[in-house]
Amino acid sequence: MPVYEYCCSACNHQFELRQKFSDPPASECPKCGGAVQKMISSTSFSLKGDGWFKEGYCHKADGPKPAACAGGSCCGGH
């Protein structure tokens, strides 16, 4: 289940809720009962270093490159 972040517009209390995609968004602050807004937060997913993409996901070292990948930016210009 995803974790959503909310911020209260009355007291600026920030909190997280684990909710299903089908659950309605939170509407009131658990601290003061004020109205809340869903915050946009950064994801914990990131690709760093010489990982899966650079080492073969885009093309095989011994095979031909796909047309979309031929010297393009998807593989670091290789």
mmCIF file of N, CA, C and O in Angstrom:
data_model
loop_
_atom_site.group_PDB
_atom_site.id
_atom_site.type_symbol
_atom_site.label_atom_id
_atom_site.label_comp_id
_atom_site.label_asym_id
_atom_site.label_seq_id
_atom_site.Cartn_x
_atom_site.Cartn_y
_atom_site.Cartn_z
ATOM 1 N N MET A 1 0.836 -1.182 0.000
ATOM 2 C CA MET A 1 0.000 0.000 0.000
ATOM 3 C C MET A 1 0.881 1.246 0.000
ATOM 4 O O MET A 1 1.877 1.296 0.709
ATOM 5 N N PRO A 2 0.495 2.238 -0.769
ATOM 6 C CA PRO A 2 1.284 3.463 -0.807
ATOM 7 C C PRO A 2 1.112 4.313 0.451
ATOM 8 O O PRO A 2 0.103 4.222 1.145
ATOM 9 N N VAL A 3 2.108 5.120 0.712
ATOM 10 C CA VAL A 3 2.082 6.051 1.837
ATOM 11 C C VAL A 3 1.895 7.450 1.270
ATOM 12 O O VAL A 3 2.637 7.872 0.378
ATOM 13 N N TYR A 4 0.888 8.159 1.760
ATOM 14 C CA TYR A 4 0.598 9.514 1.308
ATOM 15 C C TYR A 4 0.924 10.499 2.421
ATOM 16 O O TYR A 4 0.708 10.223 3.594
ATOM 17 N N GLU A 5 1.428 11.658 2.034
ATOM 18 C CA GLU A 5 1.743 12.714 2.986
ATOM 19 C C GLU A 5 0.685 13.810 2.890
ATOM 20 O O GLU A 5 0.273 14.184 1.793
ATOM 21 N N TYR A 6 0.286 14.307 4.038
ATOM 22 C CA TYR A 6 -0.714 15.364 4.119
ATOM 23 C C TYR A 6 -0.189 16.498 4.987
ATOM 24 O O TYR A 6 0.658 16.285 5.851
ATOM 25 N N CYS A 7 -0.730 17.698 4.760
ATOM 26 C CA CYS A 7 -0.379 18.864 5.563
ATOM 27 C C CYS A 7 -1.664 19.592 5.937
ATOM 28 O O CYS A 7 -2.515 19.842 5.087
ATOM 29 N N CYS A 8 -1.786 19.943 7.206
ATOM 30 C CA CYS A 8 -2.958 20.660 7.696
ATOM 31 C C CYS A 8 -2.813 22.140 7.369
ATOM 32 O O CYS A 8 -1.779 22.744 7.646
ATOM 33 N N SER A 9 -3.870 22.722 6.804
ATOM 34 C CA SER A 9 -3.821 24.141 6.459
ATOM 35 C C SER A 9 -4.050 25.037 7.680
ATOM 36 O O SER A 9 -3.732 26.214 7.650
ATOM 37 N N ALA A 10 -4.562 24.461 8.777
ATOM 38 C CA ALA A 10 -4.812 25.251 9.983
ATOM 39 C C ALA A 10 -3.592 25.305 10.916
ATOM 40 O O ALA A 10 -3.196 26.372 11.359
ATOM 41 N N CYS A 11 -2.990 24.132 11.187
ATOM 42 C CA CYS A 11 -1.891 24.094 12.161
ATOM 43 C C CYS A 11 -0.542 23.692 11.559
ATOM 44 O O CYS A 11 0.443 23.553 12.271
ATOM 45 N N ASN A 12 -0.497 23.464 10.222
ATOM 46 C CA ASN A 12 0.720 23.055 9.511
ATOM 47 C C ASN A 12 1.285 21.715 9.965
ATOM 48 O O ASN A 12 2.450 21.420 9.718
ATOM 49 N N HIS A 13 0.474 20.905 10.629
ATOM 50 C CA HIS A 13 0.896 19.559 11.038
ATOM 51 C C HIS A 13 1.030 18.690 9.791
ATOM 52 O O HIS A 13 0.140 18.636 8.956
ATOM 53 N N GLN A 14 2.175 18.021 9.639
ATOM 54 C CA GLN A 14 2.396 17.119 8.522
ATOM 55 C C GLN A 14 2.347 15.697 9.038
ATOM 56 O O GLN A 14 2.926 15.383 10.074
ATOM 57 N N PHE A 15 1.648 14.837 8.299
ATOM 58 C CA PHE A 15 1.530 13.441 8.714
ATOM 59 C C PHE A 15 1.436 12.544 7.492
ATOM 60 O O PHE A 15 1.193 13.002 6.384
ATOM 61 N N GLU A 16 1.674 11.259 7.707
ATOM 62 C CA GLU A 16 1.617 10.263 6.646
ATOM 63 C C GLU A 16 0.495 9.285 6.928
ATOM 64 O O GLU A 16 0.224 8.958 8.085
ATOM 65 N N LEU A 17 -0.143 8.811 5.858
ATOM 66 C CA LEU A 17 -1.171 7.785 5.969
ATOM 67 C C LEU A 17 -0.894 6.698 4.949
ATOM 68 O O LEU A 17 -0.603 6.987 3.793
ATOM 69 N N ARG A 18 -0.999 5.457 5.379
ATOM 70 C CA ARG A 18 -0.898 4.324 4.468
ATOM 71 C C ARG A 18 -2.317 4.017 4.012
ATOM 72 O O ARG A 18 -3.166 3.676 4.823
ATOM 73 N N GLN A 19 -2.560 4.191 2.715
ATOM 74 C CA GLN A 19 -3.901 4.032 2.184
ATOM 75 C C GLN A 19 -3.881 3.205 0.906
ATOM 76 O O GLN A 19 -2.902 3.210 0.170
ATOM 77 N N LYS A 20 -5.000 2.548 0.628
ATOM 78 C CA LYS A 20 -5.179 1.860 -0.639
ATOM 79 C C LYS A 20 -5.416 2.905 -1.716
ATOM 80 O O LYS A 20 -5.844 4.025 -1.430
ATOM 81 N N PHE A 21 -5.182 2.529 -2.964
ATOM 82 C CA PHE A 21 -5.464 3.442 -4.072
ATOM 83 C C PHE A 21 -6.943 3.801 -4.105
ATOM 84 O O PHE A 21 -7.315 4.896 -4.497
ATOM 85 N N SER A 22 -7.782 2.868 -3.697
ATOM 86 C CA SER A 22 -9.222 3.083 -3.754
ATOM 87 C C SER A 22 -9.775 3.865 -2.563
ATOM 88 O O SER A 22 -10.923 4.289 -2.587
ATOM 89 N N ASP A 23 -8.968 4.084 -1.523
ATOM 90 C CA ASP A 23 -9.425 4.856 -0.361
ATOM 91 C C ASP A 23 -9.579 6.329 -0.714
ATOM 92 O O ASP A 23 -8.774 6.872 -1.474
ATOM 93 N N PRO A 24 -10.577 6.987 -0.150
ATOM 94 C CA PRO A 24 -10.700 8.431 -0.385
ATOM 95 C C PRO A 24 -9.570 9.173 0.332
ATOM 96 O O PRO A 24 -9.070 8.706 1.359
ATOM 97 N N PRO A 25 -9.156 10.324 -0.178
ATOM 98 C CA PRO A 25 -8.092 11.071 0.500
ATOM 99 C C PRO A 25 -8.544 11.572 1.870
ATOM 100 O O PRO A 25 -9.740 11.768 2.100
ATOM 101 N N ALA A 26 -7.584 11.753 2.762
ATOM 102 C CA ALA A 26 -7.897 12.274 4.096
ATOM 103 C C ALA A 26 -8.468 13.676 3.961
ATOM 104 O O ALA A 26 -8.120 14.421 3.034
ATOM 105 N N SER A 27 -9.354 14.039 4.878
ATOM 106 C CA SER A 27 -9.969 15.363 4.790
ATOM 107 C C SER A 27 -9.775 16.195 6.054
ATOM 108 O O SER A 27 -9.968 17.402 6.022
ATOM 109 N N GLU A 28 -9.371 15.541 7.155
ATOM 110 C CA GLU A 28 -9.193 16.335 8.376
ATOM 111 C C GLU A 28 -7.950 15.926 9.136
ATOM 112 O O GLU A 28 -7.527 14.774 9.127
ATOM 113 N N CYS A 29 -7.350 16.895 9.797
ATOM 114 C CA CYS A 29 -6.117 16.721 10.561
ATOM 115 C C CYS A 29 -6.390 15.919 11.828
ATOM 116 O O CYS A 29 -7.328 16.237 12.571
ATOM 117 N N PRO A 30 -5.562 14.907 12.120
ATOM 118 C CA PRO A 30 -5.759 14.139 13.341
ATOM 119 C C PRO A 30 -5.398 14.924 14.606
ATOM 120 O O PRO A 30 -5.806 14.574 15.704
ATOM 121 N N LYS A 31 -4.648 16.007 14.428
ATOM 122 C CA LYS A 31 -4.204 16.806 15.576
ATOM 123 C C LYS A 31 -5.223 17.879 15.967
ATOM 124 O O LYS A 31 -5.566 18.022 17.130
ATOM 125 N N CYS A 32 -5.740 18.636 14.957
ATOM 126 C CA CYS A 32 -6.628 19.754 15.285
ATOM 127 C C CYS A 32 -7.997 19.678 14.612
ATOM 128 O O CYS A 32 -8.879 20.473 14.916
ATOM 129 N N GLY A 33 -8.159 18.748 13.660
ATOM 130 C CA GLY A 33 -9.430 18.623 12.960
ATOM 131 C C GLY A 33 -9.580 19.557 11.777
ATOM 132 O O GLY A 33 -10.628 19.590 11.138
ATOM 133 N N GLY A 34 -8.539 20.315 11.451
ATOM 134 C CA GLY A 34 -8.579 21.243 10.325
ATOM 135 C C GLY A 34 -8.514 20.531 8.981
ATOM 136 O O GLY A 34 -8.257 19.326 8.906
ATOM 137 N N ALA A 35 -8.737 21.288 7.930
ATOM 138 C CA ALA A 35 -8.685 20.744 6.573
ATOM 139 C C ALA A 35 -7.244 20.416 6.178
ATOM 140 O O ALA A 35 -6.323 21.132 6.554
ATOM 141 N N VAL A 36 -7.073 19.329 5.427
ATOM 142 C CA VAL A 36 -5.737 18.909 4.992
ATOM 143 C C VAL A 36 -5.659 18.859 3.477
ATOM 144 O O VAL A 36 -6.676 18.744 2.791
ATOM 145 N N GLN A 37 -4.432 18.961 2.973
ATOM 146 C CA GLN A 37 -4.160 18.819 1.548
ATOM 147 C C GLN A 37 -3.093 17.755 1.373
ATOM 148 O O GLN A 37 -2.148 17.674 2.168
ATOM 149 N N LYS A 38 -3.247 16.958 0.306
ATOM 150 C CA LYS A 38 -2.254 15.944 -0.003
ATOM 151 C C LYS A 38 -1.014 16.646 -0.542
ATOM 152 O O LYS A 38 -1.107 17.540 -1.377
ATOM 153 N N MET A 39 0.144 16.253 -0.056
ATOM 154 C CA MET A 39 1.404 16.853 -0.484
ATOM 155 C C MET A 39 2.006 16.029 -1.621
ATOM 156 O O MET A 39 1.761 14.832 -1.734
ATOM 157 N N ILE A 40 2.795 16.669 -2.443
ATOM 158 C CA ILE A 40 3.553 15.970 -3.466
ATOM 159 C C ILE A 40 4.913 15.670 -2.864
ATOM 160 O O ILE A 40 5.626 16.573 -2.432
ATOM 161 N N SER A 41 5.246 14.404 -2.798
ATOM 162 C CA SER A 41 6.514 14.027 -2.171
ATOM 163 C C SER A 41 7.393 13.296 -3.170
ATOM 164 O O SER A 41 6.926 12.759 -4.168
ATOM 165 N N SER A 42 8.662 13.266 -2.884
ATOM 166 C CA SER A 42 9.599 12.587 -3.775
ATOM 167 C C SER A 42 9.515 11.082 -3.565
ATOM 168 O O SER A 42 9.181 10.594 -2.498
ATOM 169 N N THR A 43 9.850 10.366 -4.587
ATOM 170 C CA THR A 43 9.827 8.919 -4.538
ATOM 171 C C THR A 43 11.133 8.381 -3.962
ATOM 172 O O THR A 43 12.155 9.056 -3.990
ATOM 173 N N SER A 44 11.099 7.168 -3.480
ATOM 174 C CA SER A 44 12.324 6.568 -2.948
ATOM 175 C C SER A 44 13.044 5.763 -4.022
ATOM 176 O O SER A 44 14.085 5.189 -3.780
ATOM 177 N N PHE A 45 12.506 5.727 -5.223
ATOM 178 C CA PHE A 45 13.095 4.969 -6.320
ATOM 179 C C PHE A 45 14.041 5.848 -7.119
ATOM 180 O O PHE A 45 13.664 6.922 -7.565
ATOM 181 N N SER A 46 15.262 5.419 -7.267
ATOM 182 C CA SER A 46 16.206 6.156 -8.113
ATOM 183 C C SER A 46 17.216 5.193 -8.705
ATOM 184 O O SER A 46 17.543 4.173 -8.115
ATOM 185 N N LEU A 47 17.690 5.524 -9.879
ATOM 186 C CA LEU A 47 18.704 4.718 -10.556
ATOM 187 C C LEU A 47 20.006 5.471 -10.480
ATOM 188 O O LEU A 47 20.106 6.597 -10.952
ATOM 189 N N LYS A 48 21.014 4.843 -9.892
ATOM 190 C CA LYS A 48 22.302 5.494 -9.717
ATOM 191 C C LYS A 48 23.416 4.558 -10.158
ATOM 192 O O LYS A 48 23.291 3.352 -10.092
ATOM 193 N N GLY A 49 24.501 5.144 -10.568
ATOM 194 C CA GLY A 49 25.701 4.372 -10.852
ATOM 195 C C GLY A 49 25.624 3.578 -12.145
ATOM 196 O O GLY A 49 24.872 3.880 -13.057
ATOM 197 N N ASP A 50 26.415 2.526 -12.221
ATOM 198 C CA ASP A 50 26.520 1.689 -13.415
ATOM 199 C C ASP A 50 25.541 0.526 -13.327
ATOM 200 O O ASP A 50 25.897 -0.624 -13.542
ATOM 201 N N GLY A 51 24.304 0.805 -13.048
ATOM 202 C CA GLY A 51 23.312 -0.238 -12.815
ATOM 203 C C GLY A 51 22.763 -0.902 -14.051
ATOM 204 O O GLY A 51 23.387 -0.933 -15.099
ATOM 205 N N TRP A 52 21.573 -1.409 -13.914
ATOM 206 C CA TRP A 52 20.928 -2.247 -14.913
ATOM 207 C C TRP A 52 20.801 -1.588 -16.272
ATOM 208 O O TRP A 52 20.930 -2.232 -17.288
ATOM 209 N N PHE A 53 20.559 -0.303 -16.341
ATOM 210 C CA PHE A 53 20.311 0.349 -17.623
ATOM 211 C C PHE A 53 21.578 0.414 -18.467
ATOM 212 O O PHE A 53 21.564 0.110 -19.648
ATOM 213 N N LYS A 54 22.669 0.819 -17.855
ATOM 214 C CA LYS A 54 23.911 0.985 -18.599
ATOM 215 C C LYS A 54 24.509 -0.358 -19.015
ATOM 216 O O LYS A 54 25.172 -0.464 -20.026
ATOM 217 N N GLU A 55 24.232 -1.401 -18.243
ATOM 218 C CA GLU A 55 24.872 -2.691 -18.488
ATOM 219 C C GLU A 55 23.994 -3.671 -19.258
ATOM 220 O O GLU A 55 24.021 -4.866 -18.987
ATOM 221 N N GLY A 56 23.223 -3.192 -20.212
ATOM 222 C CA GLY A 56 22.556 -4.147 -21.070
ATOM 223 C C GLY A 56 21.061 -4.026 -21.215
ATOM 224 O O GLY A 56 20.481 -4.679 -22.059
ATOM 225 N N TYR A 57 20.406 -3.245 -20.420
ATOM 226 C CA TYR A 57 18.959 -3.147 -20.583
ATOM 227 C C TYR A 57 18.622 -2.525 -21.933
ATOM 228 O O TYR A 57 17.739 -2.963 -22.637
ATOM 229 N N CYS A 58 19.342 -1.502 -22.323
ATOM 230 C CA CYS A 58 19.059 -0.790 -23.565
ATOM 231 C C CYS A 58 19.527 -1.584 -24.788
ATOM 232 O O CYS A 58 18.858 -1.615 -25.795
ATOM 233 N N HIS A 59 20.657 -2.212 -24.714
ATOM 234 C CA HIS A 59 21.166 -3.002 -25.831
ATOM 235 C C HIS A 59 22.179 -4.016 -25.304
ATOM 236 O O HIS A 59 22.747 -3.851 -24.235
ATOM 237 N N LYS A 60 22.401 -5.034 -26.070
ATOM 238 C CA LYS A 60 23.417 -6.026 -25.731
ATOM 239 C C LYS A 60 24.748 -5.579 -26.326
ATOM 240 O O LYS A 60 24.804 -5.064 -27.435
ATOM 241 N N ALA A 61 25.815 -5.785 -25.588
ATOM 242 C CA ALA A 61 27.139 -5.345 -26.041
ATOM 243 C C ALA A 61 27.540 -6.020 -27.353
ATOM 244 O O ALA A 61 28.184 -5.419 -28.198
ATOM 245 N N ASP A 62 27.140 -7.295 -27.544
ATOM 246 C CA ASP A 62 27.558 -8.017 -28.740
ATOM 247 C C ASP A 62 26.517 -7.991 -29.854
ATOM 248 O O ASP A 62 26.765 -8.469 -30.937
ATOM 249 N N GLY A 63 25.362 -7.400 -29.622
ATOM 250 C CA GLY A 63 24.308 -7.370 -30.629
ATOM 251 C C GLY A 63 24.061 -5.967 -31.143
ATOM 252 O O GLY A 63 24.640 -4.998 -30.672
ATOM 253 N N PRO A 64 23.186 -5.854 -32.141
ATOM 254 C CA PRO A 64 22.875 -4.533 -32.686
ATOM 255 C C PRO A 64 22.042 -3.714 -31.716
ATOM 256 O O PRO A 64 21.278 -4.260 -30.926
ATOM 257 N N LYS A 65 22.193 -2.408 -31.800
ATOM 258 C CA LYS A 65 21.422 -1.512 -30.950
ATOM 259 C C LYS A 65 20.046 -1.306 -31.567
ATOM 260 O O LYS A 65 19.931 -1.207 -32.791
ATOM 261 N N PRO A 66 18.994 -1.218 -30.745
ATOM 262 C CA PRO A 66 17.683 -0.878 -31.284
ATOM 263 C C PRO A 66 17.727 0.527 -31.889
ATOM 264 O O PRO A 66 18.534 1.365 -31.499
ATOM 265 N N ALA A 67 16.842 0.794 -32.859
ATOM 266 C CA ALA A 67 16.821 2.090 -33.546
ATOM 267 C C ALA A 67 16.659 3.243 -32.575
ATOM 268 O O ALA A 67 17.285 4.281 -32.721
ATOM 269 N N ALA A 68 15.834 3.074 -31.547
ATOM 270 C CA ALA A 68 15.603 4.150 -30.586
ATOM 271 C C ALA A 68 16.828 4.389 -29.718
ATOM 272 O O ALA A 68 16.916 5.405 -29.042
ATOM 273 N N CYS A 69 17.773 3.474 -29.733
ATOM 274 C CA CYS A 69 18.914 3.573 -28.848
ATOM 275 C C CYS A 69 20.212 3.908 -29.593
ATOM 276 O O CYS A 69 21.214 4.156 -28.965
ATOM 277 N N ALA A 70 20.202 3.929 -30.867
ATOM 278 C CA ALA A 70 21.424 4.103 -31.668
ATOM 279 C C ALA A 70 22.099 5.430 -31.389
ATOM 280 O O ALA A 70 21.763 6.442 -31.974
ATOM 281 N N GLY A 71 23.033 5.422 -30.471
ATOM 282 C CA GLY A 71 23.814 6.600 -30.148
ATOM 283 C C GLY A 71 23.038 7.680 -29.423
ATOM 284 O O GLY A 71 23.507 8.781 -29.251
ATOM 285 N N GLY A 72 21.857 7.353 -28.980
ATOM 286 C CA GLY A 72 21.015 8.332 -28.330
ATOM 287 C C GLY A 72 21.355 8.535 -26.869
ATOM 288 O O GLY A 72 22.301 7.960 -26.334
ATOM 289 N N SER A 73 20.577 9.359 -26.219
ATOM 290 C CA SER A 73 20.847 9.694 -24.823
ATOM 291 C C SER A 73 20.402 8.610 -23.858
ATOM 292 O O SER A 73 20.771 8.632 -22.715
ATOM 293 N N CYS A 74 19.645 7.612 -24.335
ATOM 294 C CA CYS A 74 19.145 6.591 -23.401
ATOM 295 C C CYS A 74 20.256 5.738 -22.827
ATOM 296 O O CYS A 74 20.115 5.159 -21.773
ATOM 297 N N CYS A 75 21.359 5.620 -23.520
ATOM 298 C CA CYS A 75 22.464 4.786 -23.039
ATOM 299 C C CYS A 75 23.720 5.604 -22.789
ATOM 300 O O CYS A 75 24.827 5.106 -22.899
ATOM 301 N N GLY A 76 23.559 6.859 -22.483
ATOM 302 C CA GLY A 76 24.718 7.701 -22.221
ATOM 303 C C GLY A 76 25.504 8.013 -23.484
ATOM 304 O O GLY A 76 26.685 8.296 -23.426
ATOM 305 N N GLY A 77 24.862 7.926 -24.660
ATOM 306 C CA GLY A 77 25.526 8.273 -25.909
ATOM 307 C C GLY A 77 26.454 7.208 -26.440
ATOM 308 O O GLY A 77 27.278 7.468 -27.274
ATOM 309 N N HIS A 78 26.335 5.963 -25.977
ATOM 310 C CA HIS A 78 27.222 4.873 -26.421
ATOM 311 C C HIS A 78 26.896 4.465 -27.827
ATOM 312 O O HIS A 78 25.823 4.342 -28.254
#
